Coordinates of N, CA and C in Angstrom, one line a residue:
M399 N -0.1 -7.6 -9.2 CA 0.4 -7.6 -10.5 C -0.4 -6.8 -11.4
G400 N -1.5 -7.2 -11.8 CA -2.4 -6.4 -12.7 C -2.5 -7.1 -14.0
V401 N -3.5 -6.6 -14.7 CA -3.8 -7.1 -16.1 C -3.3 -6.1 -17.1
P402 N -2.4 -6.5 -18.0 CA -1.9 -5.5 -18.9 C -3.0 -4.9 -19.8
K403 N -2.9 -3.6 -19.9 CA -3.8 -2.7 -20.7 C -5.3 -2.8 -20.2
F404 N -5.6 -3.4 -19.1 CA -6.9 -3.4 -18.6 C -7.5 -2.1 -18.3
Y405 N -6.7 -1.2 -17.6 CA -7.3 0.1 -17.3 C -7.5 0.9 -18.5
R406 N -6.7 0.8 -19.5 CA -6.9 1.5 -20.8 C -8.2 1.1 -21.4
W407 N -8.3 -0.3 -21.5 CA -9.6 -0.8 -22.1 C -10.8 -0.3 -21.3
L408 N -10.7 -0.4 -20.0 CA -11.8 0.0 -19.2 C -12.2 1.5 -19.3
S409 N -11.1 2.3 -19.3 CA -11.4 3.8 -19.4 C -11.9 4.2 -20.8
E410 N -11.5 3.4 -21.9 CA -12.0 3.7 -23.2 C -13.4 3.3 -23.3
R411 N -13.8 2.2 -22.7 CA -15.1 1.7 -22.8 C -16.1 2.5 -21.9
Y412 N -15.6 3.0 -20.7 CA -16.4 3.8 -19.8 C -15.7 5.1 -19.5
P413 N -15.8 6.1 -20.4 CA -15.0 7.3 -20.2 C -15.3 8.1 -18.9
C414 N -16.5 7.9 -18.3 CA -16.8 8.6 -17.1 C -16.0 8.1 -15.9
L415 N -15.3 7.0 -16.1 CA -14.4 6.4 -15.1 C -13.4 7.5 -14.6
S416 N -12.9 8.3 -15.5 CA -11.8 9.2 -15.2 C -12.3 10.6 -15.0
E417 N -13.6 10.8 -14.8 CA -14.2 12.1 -14.7 C -13.8 12.7 -13.3
V418 N -13.4 13.9 -13.3 CA -13.1 14.6 -12.1 C -14.4 15.1 -11.4
I419 N -14.6 14.8 -10.1 CA -15.7 15.3 -9.4 C -15.3 16.0 -8.2
T420 N -16.3 16.8 -7.6 CA -16.0 17.5 -6.3 C -16.8 16.8 -5.2
D421 N -16.5 17.2 -4.0 CA -17.1 16.6 -2.8 C -18.6 16.8 -2.9
A422 N -19.1 17.9 -3.5 CA -20.5 18.2 -3.6 C -21.2 17.4 -4.6
Q423 N -20.6 16.8 -5.5 CA -21.3 16.1 -6.6 C -20.9 14.6 -6.7
I424 N -20.6 14.0 -5.6 CA -20.2 12.5 -5.6 C -21.5 11.7 -5.9
P425 N -21.5 10.9 -7.0 CA -22.7 10.2 -7.3 C -22.9 9.0 -6.3
E426 N -24.1 8.5 -6.3 CA -24.4 7.3 -5.4 C -23.9 6.1 -6.0
F427 N -23.3 5.2 -5.2 CA -22.7 4.0 -5.6 C -23.3 2.8 -4.9
D428 N -23.5 1.7 -5.6 CA -24.0 0.5 -5.0 C -22.9 -0.3 -4.4
N429 N -21.8 -0.3 -5.0 CA -20.7 -1.2 -4.6 C -19.4 -0.4 -4.4
L430 N -18.6 -0.9 -3.5 CA -17.2 -0.4 -3.3 C -16.3 -1.6 -3.2
Y431 N -15.4 -1.8 -4.1 CA -14.4 -2.9 -4.1 C -13.0 -2.3 -3.9
L432 N -12.3 -2.8 -2.9 CA -11.0 -2.3 -2.6 C -9.9 -3.4 -2.8
D433 N -8.9 -3.0 -3.5 CA -7.7 -3.9 -3.6 C -6.8 -3.5 -2.4
M434 N -6.7 -4.3 -1.4 CA -6.0 -4.0 -0.2 C -4.5 -3.9 -0.4
S435 N -3.9 -4.5 -1.4 CA -2.5 -4.5 -1.6 C -2.0 -3.1 -1.7
G436 N -2.6 -2.2 -2.5 CA -2.2 -0.9 -2.6 C -2.3 -0.1 -1.3
I437 N -3.4 -0.3 -0.6 CA -3.6 0.4 0.7 C -2.6 0.0 1.7
I438 N -2.3 -1.3 1.8 CA -1.4 -1.8 2.8 C 0.0 -1.3 2.4
H439 N 0.4 -1.3 1.2 CA 1.7 -0.8 0.7 C 1.9 0.7 1.1
N440 N 0.9 1.5 0.7 CA 1.0 2.9 1.0 C 1.0 3.3 2.4
C441 N 0.3 2.5 3.2 CA 0.3 2.8 4.7 C 1.5 2.3 5.4
S442 N 2.2 1.2 4.8 CA 3.4 0.7 5.5 C 4.7 1.3 4.9
H443 N 4.6 1.9 3.8 CA 5.8 2.5 3.2 C 5.5 4.0 2.7
P444 N 5.0 4.8 3.6 CA 4.7 6.2 3.2 C 5.9 7.0 2.8
N445 N 7.1 6.7 3.3 CA 8.2 7.6 3.0 C 9.5 6.8 3.2
D446 N 9.8 5.9 2.3 CA 10.9 5.0 2.4 C 12.2 5.8 2.2
D447 N 12.2 6.9 1.5 CA 13.4 7.6 1.2 C 14.0 8.4 2.3
D448 N 13.2 8.7 3.3 CA 13.6 9.5 4.5 C 14.1 8.6 5.5
I449 N 15.4 8.7 5.8 CA 16.1 7.8 6.7 C 15.7 8.1 8.2
H450 N 15.1 9.2 8.4 CA 14.7 9.6 9.7 C 13.2 9.1 10.0
F451 N 12.5 8.7 9.0 CA 11.1 8.3 9.2 C 11.0 7.0 9.9
R452 N 10.2 6.9 10.9 CA 9.9 5.6 11.6 C 8.4 5.4 11.7
I453 N 7.9 4.2 11.6 CA 6.5 3.9 11.8 C 6.4 2.5 12.5
S454 N 5.5 2.4 13.4 CA 5.3 1.2 14.1 C 4.2 0.4 13.4
E455 N 4.2 -0.9 13.7 CA 3.1 -1.8 13.1 C 1.7 -1.3 13.6
E456 N 1.6 -0.8 14.8 CA 0.4 -0.3 15.3 C -0.1 0.9 14.5
Q457 N 0.9 1.8 14.2 CA 0.5 3.0 13.4 C 0.1 2.6 12.0
I458 N 0.8 1.6 11.4 CA 0.4 1.1 10.1 C -1.0 0.6 10.1
I459 N -1.4 -0.2 11.0 CA -2.7 -0.8 11.1 C -3.7 0.3 11.3
N460 N -3.4 1.3 12.2 CA -4.3 2.4 12.4 C -4.5 3.2 11.1
D461 N -3.4 3.4 10.3 CA -3.5 4.2 9.1 C -4.3 3.4 8.0
I462 N -4.2 2.1 8.0 CA -5.0 1.3 7.1 C -6.5 1.4 7.4
F463 N -6.8 1.4 8.7 CA -8.2 1.5 9.1 C -8.7 2.9 8.8
K464 N -7.9 3.9 9.0 CA -8.4 5.3 8.7 C -8.6 5.5 7.2
Y465 N -7.7 4.9 6.4 CA -7.8 5.0 4.9 C -9.1 4.4 4.4
I466 N -9.3 3.1 4.9 CA -10.5 2.4 4.5 C -11.8 3.2 5.0
E467 N -11.8 3.7 6.2 CA -12.9 4.4 6.7 C -13.2 5.7 5.9
N468 N -12.1 6.4 5.5 CA -12.2 7.6 4.7 C -12.8 7.3 3.4
L469 N -12.3 6.2 2.7 CA -12.9 5.8 1.4 C -14.4 5.5 1.5
F470 N -14.7 4.7 2.6 CA -16.0 4.2 2.8 C -17.0 5.5 3.0
N471 N -16.5 6.4 3.8 CA -17.3 7.6 4.1 C -17.5 8.5 2.9
I472 N -16.5 8.5 1.9 CA -16.7 9.3 0.7 C -17.6 8.6 -0.2
I473 N -17.5 7.3 -0.5 CA -18.2 6.6 -1.5 C -19.6 6.2 -1.0
K474 N -19.7 5.8 0.3 CA -21.0 5.4 0.9 C -21.7 4.3 0.1
P475 N -21.1 3.2 -0.1 CA -21.7 2.1 -0.9 C -23.1 1.7 -0.3
Q476 N -24.1 1.5 -1.2 CA -25.4 1.2 -0.7 C -25.6 -0.3 -0.5
K477 N -24.9 -1.2 -1.3 CA -25.1 -2.6 -1.2 C -23.9 -3.4 -0.8
V478 N -22.8 -3.3 -1.4 CA -21.7 -4.1 -1.3 C -20.4 -3.4 -0.9
F479 N -19.7 -3.9 0.1 CA -18.4 -3.3 0.5 C -17.5 -4.5 0.5
F480 N -16.5 -4.6 -0.5 CA -15.7 -5.8 -0.7 C -14.2 -5.4 -0.6
M481 N -13.5 -6.1 0.3 CA -12.1 -5.9 0.4 C -11.3 -7.1 -0.1
A482 N -10.5 -6.9 -1.1 CA -9.8 -8.1 -1.7 C -8.4 -8.0 -1.1
V483 N -8.0 -9.1 -0.4 CA -6.7 -9.2 0.2 C -6.0 -10.4 -0.6
D484 N -4.9 -10.2 -1.2 CA -4.2 -11.2 -1.9 C -3.8 -12.4 -1.0
G485 N -3.9 -13.5 -1.6 CA -3.4 -14.7 -1.0 C -1.9 -14.9 -1.2
V486 N -1.4 -16.0 -1.0 CA 0.0 -16.3 -1.2 C 0.3 -16.2 -2.6
A487 N 1.4 -15.5 -2.9 CA 1.8 -15.3 -4.3 C 2.6 -16.5 -4.8
P488 N 2.6 -16.7 -6.1 CA 3.4 -17.8 -6.7 C 4.9 -17.7 -6.2
R489 N 5.6 -18.8 -6.1 CA 6.9 -18.9 -5.6 C 7.9 -17.9 -6.3
A490 N 7.8 -17.8 -7.6 CA 8.7 -16.9 -8.4 C 8.5 -15.5 -8.0
K491 N 7.2 -15.1 -7.8 CA 6.9 -13.7 -7.4 C 7.4 -13.4 -6.0
M492 N 7.2 -14.4 -5.1 CA 7.7 -14.3 -3.7 C 9.2 -14.0 -3.7
N493 N 10.0 -14.8 -4.5 CA 11.4 -14.6 -4.6 C 11.8 -13.2 -5.1
Q494 N 11.0 -12.8 -6.1 CA 11.3 -11.5 -6.7 C 11.0 -10.4 -5.7
Q495 N 9.9 -10.5 -5.0 CA 9.5 -9.5 -4.0 C 10.6 -9.5 -2.8
R496 N 11.0 -10.7 -2.4 CA 11.9 -10.7 -1.3 C 13.3 -10.1 -1.7
A497 N 13.7 -10.4 -2.9 CA 14.9 -9.8 -3.4 C 14.8 -8.3 -3.5
R498 N 13.7 -7.8 -4.0 CA 13.5 -6.3 -4.1 C 13.5 -5.7 -2.7
R499 N 12.9 -6.4 -1.7 CA 12.8 -5.8 -0.4 C 14.2 -5.8 0.3
F500 N 14.9 -6.9 0.1 CA 16.3 -6.9 0.7 C 17.2 -5.9 0.0
M501 N 17.0 -5.7 -1.3 CA 17.8 -4.6 -1.9 C 17.4 -3.2 -1.4
S502 N 16.1 -3.1 -1.1 CA 15.7 -1.8 -0.5 C 16.2 -1.6 0.9
A503 N 16.3 -2.7 1.7 CA 16.9 -2.6 3.0 C 18.4 -2.3 2.9
K504 N 19.1 -2.9 2.0 CA 20.5 -2.6 1.8 C 20.7 -1.2 1.4
N505 N 19.9 -0.7 0.5 CA 20.0 0.8 0.1 C 19.7 1.7 1.3
A506 N 18.8 1.3 2.1 CA 18.4 2.1 3.3 C 19.6 2.1 4.3
D507 N 20.3 1.0 4.4 CA 21.5 0.9 5.3 C 22.6 1.8 4.8
A508 N 22.7 1.8 3.4 CA 23.8 2.7 2.8 C 23.4 4.1 3.1
L509 N 22.2 4.5 3.0 CA 21.8 5.9 3.2 C 22.0 6.3 4.7
I510 N 21.7 5.4 5.6 CA 22.0 5.6 7.0 C 23.4 5.8 7.3
E511 N 24.3 5.0 6.7 CA 25.7 5.2 6.9 C 26.2 6.5 6.3
K512 N 25.7 6.9 5.2 CA 26.1 8.1 4.6 C 25.6 9.3 5.5
A513 N 24.4 9.2 6.0 CA 23.9 10.3 6.9 C 24.8 10.3 8.2
K514 N 25.2 9.2 8.7 CA 26.0 9.1 9.9 C 27.4 9.8 9.7
R515 N 27.9 9.5 8.5 CA 29.2 10.2 8.1 C 29.1 11.7 8.0
A516 N 27.9 12.1 7.6 CA 27.6 13.5 7.4 C 27.3 14.2 8.8
G517 N 27.2 13.4 9.8 CA 26.9 13.9 11.2 C 25.5 14.1 11.5
E518 N 24.6 13.5 10.8 CA 23.2 13.6 11.1 C 22.8 12.6 12.2
R519 N 21.8 13.0 13.0 CA 21.4 12.1 14.1 C 20.3 11.2 13.5
I520 N 20.5 9.9 13.8 CA 19.6 8.9 13.3 C 18.7 8.4 14.4
P521 N 17.4 8.3 14.3 CA 16.6 7.8 15.3 C 17.0 6.4 15.8
T522 N 16.8 6.2 17.1 CA 17.2 4.9 17.7 C 16.1 3.8 17.5
V523 N 14.9 4.3 17.2 CA 13.8 3.3 17.0 C 14.1 2.6 15.6
K524 N 13.9 1.3 15.7 CA 14.1 0.4 14.5 C 13.1 0.8 13.4
R525 N 13.6 0.8 12.1 CA 12.8 1.0 11.0 C 11.8 -0.2 10.8
F526 N 10.7 0.0 10.2 CA 9.7 -1.1 9.9 C 10.4 -1.9 8.8
D527 N 10.4 -3.2 9.0 CA 11.0 -4.1 8.0 C 9.9 -4.8 7.2
S528 N 9.7 -4.4 5.9 CA 8.6 -4.9 5.1 C 8.8 -6.4 4.8
N529 N 9.9 -6.9 5.0 CA 10.1 -8.4 4.8 C 9.2 -9.2 5.8
C530 N 8.7 -8.6 6.9 CA 7.9 -9.3 7.8 C 6.5 -9.5 7.3
I531 N 6.1 -8.9 6.2 CA 4.8 -9.2 5.6 C 4.9 -10.1 4.4
T532 N 6.1 -10.6 4.1 CA 6.2 -11.6 3.0 C 5.7 -13.0 3.5
P533 N 5.0 -13.7 2.6 CA 4.5 -15.0 3.0 C 5.6 -15.9 3.4
A534 N 5.2 -16.8 4.4 CA 6.2 -17.8 4.9 C 7.3 -17.3 5.8
T535 N 7.1 -16.0 6.3 CA 8.1 -15.5 7.3 C 7.5 -15.8 8.6
P536 N 8.3 -15.9 9.7 CA 7.8 -16.2 11.0 C 6.5 -15.4 11.5
N537 N 6.4 -14.1 11.2 CA 5.3 -13.3 11.6 C 4.0 -13.8 10.9
T538 N 4.1 -14.4 9.7 CA 2.9 -14.8 9.1 C 2.5 -16.2 9.4
L539 N 3.3 -16.9 10.2 CA 3.0 -18.3 10.5 C 2.2 -18.4 11.8
S540 N 2.1 -17.3 12.6 CA 1.5 -17.4 13.9 C 0.0 -17.1 13.8

């Protein structure tokens, strides 16, 4: 979710936060804190609009590890490396997320049907279903 106007407040208070740096001038950091929600989302949904794109759960996990390792190697925290993984969302948010994901799946099905009518070849490998990462689904109960 996020805190409204927090980034604005933070960047006004600490202007060097938005400073552009090069690989040669990366400062030394004591701590690295990662919000895993964004990393997981980007690694599991890199290209939702491409009906030909397929990704396996194994590839998603490998991409997450590579992403984290890349960030760690760039920042090289001296003291703390912290990964924040969200717990179970409130019920209302779960319902909203689930509705959004099902709408996304419905839109993807419509795009696939449109592509089939246009004569495009669709991969036979099943698309990754992001509903499997919603809390209280069978995959999260094991």
